[in-house]
Amino acid sequence: MSIRNLEEEIKKRIKESTKGIKLIDIEGEYVDPLIEIGALPKKAAKGNPYILIQTTYVGDEANESDVEVAVLYGTVGMSEADHRNEEKMKQTYAYGHWDVISIIDKIRENFLKDTNFNFGHLKRKMKHEVFGEVKFPYYLGESKLNFTVATVAPQDDYL
């Protein structure tokens, strides 16, 4: 089975999970988070909330492979204009990490409801970390997902 297809399936499930979640970009507009696989385009680095999906480990064994996928979350927390408003800054300091937590909650709910993906099976042992404020007002988080994927059988192999 293709790991690339697994990443696409994860992206599809994350889009389902986060439908309706609106996050603030650097302009102060409510936007959907940008969901990408592998690497972020330049536009994401300029103050847009994002979710990045990356395969970080593949271990092949006789009949199945272990695949570790990292899902990284980046949020902005507040617009540049709100930096001048002391009340908004206090609120963002206090609750800015909630954007990341709300994304994690929705993804956990969706993924644990059905752990069978088209191209692999999610192990129920997931690890989620919220890093909090990294460089104000940016907040980051990460989920580590482990999948079991069928290994391609060698040609002319007898069972």
Tab-separated table of C-alpha atoms in Angstrom:
chain	number	residue	atom	x	y	z
A	1	MET	CA	0.000	0.000	0.000
A	2	SER	CA	1.165	3.488	-0.763
A	3	ILE	CA	2.235	5.755	2.090
A	4	ARG	CA	1.408	8.719	-0.132
A	5	ASN	CA	-2.190	7.499	-0.368
A	6	LEU	CA	-2.294	7.204	3.423
A	7	GLU	CA	-1.194	10.837	3.728
A	8	GLU	CA	-3.943	11.884	1.310
A	9	GLU	CA	-6.515	9.937	3.358
A	10	ILE	CA	-5.293	11.634	6.553
A	11	LYS	CA	-5.629	15.028	4.841
A	12	LYS	CA	-9.187	14.179	3.775
A	13	ARG	CA	-10.120	13.136	7.322
A	14	ILE	CA	-8.535	16.275	8.805
A	15	LYS	CA	-10.542	18.429	6.369
A	16	GLU	CA	-13.729	16.637	7.539
A	17	SER	CA	-12.729	17.116	11.179
A	18	THR	CA	-11.906	20.798	10.975
A	19	LYS	CA	-14.864	21.822	8.835
A	20	GLY	CA	-16.398	24.821	10.554
A	21	ILE	CA	-13.293	25.756	12.582
A	22	LYS	CA	-12.314	29.334	11.825
A	23	LEU	CA	-8.980	30.719	12.971
A	24	ILE	CA	-7.570	34.238	12.869
A	25	ASP	CA	-4.868	35.146	10.371
A	26	ILE	CA	-2.386	38.009	10.760
A	27	GLU	CA	-4.868	40.350	9.009
A	28	GLY	CA	-7.539	39.649	11.638
A	29	GLU	CA	-9.775	37.718	9.239
A	30	TYR	CA	-11.383	34.414	10.207
A	31	VAL	CA	-10.079	31.752	7.809
A	32	ASP	CA	-9.990	27.996	7.411
A	33	PRO	CA	-6.610	26.543	8.347
A	34	LEU	CA	-4.398	25.683	5.390
A	35	ILE	CA	-3.956	21.876	5.257
A	36	GLU	CA	-0.817	20.658	3.466
A	37	ILE	CA	1.233	17.477	3.096
A	38	GLY	CA	5.036	17.359	3.260
A	39	ALA	CA	6.046	21.022	3.329
A	40	LEU	CA	4.387	24.382	3.729
A	41	PRO	CA	4.089	26.795	0.828
A	42	LYS	CA	5.573	30.244	1.355
A	43	LYS	CA	2.103	31.743	1.887
A	44	ALA	CA	1.645	29.708	5.077
A	45	ALA	CA	4.717	31.201	6.674
A	46	LYS	CA	3.224	34.688	6.400
A	47	GLY	CA	0.725	34.668	9.235
A	48	ASN	CA	-1.822	32.023	8.221
A	49	PRO	CA	-2.982	29.169	10.439
A	50	TYR	CA	-1.962	25.788	9.064
A	51	ILE	CA	-2.009	22.039	9.581
A	52	LEU	CA	0.978	20.159	8.151
A	53	ILE	CA	0.987	16.380	7.605
A	54	GLN	CA	4.386	14.654	7.380
A	55	THR	CA	5.394	11.007	7.396
A	56	THR	CA	8.370	10.813	9.747
A	57	TYR	CA	9.088	7.068	9.966
A	58	VAL	CA	8.413	3.915	7.932
A	59	GLY	CA	9.429	0.505	9.284
A	60	ASP	CA	8.890	-2.533	7.055
A	61	GLU	CA	8.413	-6.033	8.448
A	62	ALA	CA	7.325	-9.351	6.925
A	63	ASN	CA	3.589	-8.736	6.570
A	64	GLU	CA	3.025	-5.193	7.737
A	65	SER	CA	4.725	-1.838	8.014
A	66	ASP	CA	4.679	0.685	10.820
A	67	VAL	CA	4.205	4.253	9.668
A	68	GLU	CA	4.526	7.276	11.938
A	69	VAL	CA	2.864	10.482	10.778
A	70	ALA	CA	3.318	13.844	12.475
A	71	VAL	CA	0.529	16.404	12.220
A	72	LEU	CA	1.760	19.908	13.069
A	73	TYR	CA	-0.591	22.769	13.945
A	74	GLY	CA	0.295	26.436	13.706
A	75	THR	CA	-2.050	29.245	14.671
A	76	VAL	CA	-1.630	32.994	14.747
A	77	GLY	CA	-3.788	33.946	17.728
A	78	MET	CA	-4.377	37.596	16.814
A	79	SER	CA	-3.980	40.122	14.051
A	80	GLU	CA	-1.167	42.636	13.790
A	81	ALA	CA	-3.649	45.453	14.466
A	82	ASP	CA	-4.739	43.837	17.743
A	83	HIS	CA	-1.149	43.974	19.033
A	84	ARG	CA	-1.839	47.602	19.944
A	85	ASN	CA	-4.922	46.711	22.025
A	86	GLU	CA	-3.760	45.743	25.524
A	87	GLU	CA	-7.009	43.944	26.385
A	88	LYS	CA	-6.816	41.790	23.228
A	89	MET	CA	-3.180	40.960	23.992
A	90	LYS	CA	-4.048	39.790	27.511
A	91	GLN	CA	-6.871	37.635	26.154
A	92	THR	CA	-4.613	36.101	23.489
A	93	TYR	CA	-1.913	35.361	26.052
A	94	ALA	CA	-4.500	33.636	28.245
A	95	TYR	CA	-6.412	31.663	25.610
A	96	GLY	CA	-4.281	31.541	22.448
A	97	HIS	CA	-3.493	27.851	22.875
A	98	TRP	CA	-7.223	27.039	22.690
A	99	ASP	CA	-7.064	27.274	18.875
A	100	VAL	CA	-4.627	24.354	18.839
A	101	ILE	CA	-6.630	22.417	21.430
A	102	SER	CA	-9.862	22.837	19.452
A	103	ILE	CA	-8.173	21.403	16.336
A	104	ILE	CA	-6.748	18.465	18.305
A	105	ASP	CA	-10.157	17.732	19.888
A	106	LYS	CA	-11.894	17.606	16.507
A	107	ILE	CA	-9.210	15.404	14.952
A	108	ARG	CA	-9.190	13.024	17.947
A	109	GLU	CA	-12.953	12.697	17.776
A	110	ASN	CA	-12.928	11.916	14.039
A	111	PHE	CA	-9.915	9.584	14.052
A	112	LEU	CA	-10.901	7.559	17.125
A	113	LYS	CA	-14.475	7.136	15.901
A	114	ASP	CA	-13.159	5.083	12.965
A	115	THR	CA	-9.514	3.957	13.111
A	116	ASN	CA	-9.703	2.168	9.750
A	117	PHE	CA	-8.282	4.334	6.995
A	118	ASN	CA	-8.414	3.200	3.365
A	119	PHE	CA	-4.653	2.633	3.304
A	120	GLY	CA	-3.859	1.694	6.895
A	121	HIS	CA	-5.110	1.156	10.414
A	122	LEU	CA	-4.551	3.817	13.080
A	123	LYS	CA	-3.181	2.507	16.343
A	124	ARG	CA	-5.290	3.990	19.118
A	125	LYS	CA	-2.196	5.187	20.972
A	126	MET	CA	-1.893	8.781	19.773
A	127	LYS	CA	0.250	11.481	21.338
A	128	HIS	CA	-0.751	15.150	21.208
A	129	GLU	CA	1.415	18.027	22.409
A	130	VAL	CA	0.560	21.703	22.704
A	131	PHE	CA	3.689	23.826	22.714
A	132	GLY	CA	1.866	27.021	23.622
A	133	GLU	CA	3.296	30.358	22.688
A	134	VAL	CA	6.388	29.994	20.548
A	135	LYS	CA	6.862	33.553	19.338
A	136	PHE	CA	3.898	35.683	20.370
A	137	PRO	CA	1.217	35.452	19.090
A	138	TYR	CA	2.003	32.114	17.389
A	139	TYR	CA	0.913	28.854	18.990
A	140	LEU	CA	2.028	25.407	17.907
A	141	GLY	CA	0.969	21.827	18.530
A	142	GLU	CA	1.746	18.371	17.231
A	143	SER	CA	0.087	14.979	17.033
A	144	LYS	CA	1.996	11.743	16.492
A	145	LEU	CA	-0.083	9.098	14.733
A	146	ASN	CA	1.012	5.500	14.250
A	147	PHE	CA	-0.446	3.347	11.494
A	148	THR	CA	-0.166	-0.297	10.541
A	149	VAL	CA	-0.011	-0.694	6.770
A	150	ALA	CA	0.038	-3.926	4.759
A	151	THR	CA	3.481	-4.614	3.292
A	152	VAL	CA	3.740	-5.358	-0.392
A	153	ALA	CA	4.440	-9.081	-0.884
A	154	PRO	CA	7.503	-10.073	-2.901
A	155	GLN	CA	6.904	-11.230	-6.469
A	156	ASP	CA	6.409	-15.030	-6.808
A	157	ASP	CA	6.039	-15.407	-3.042
A	158	TYR	CA	4.227	-18.514	-1.788
A	159	LEU	CA	1.957	-18.303	1.229
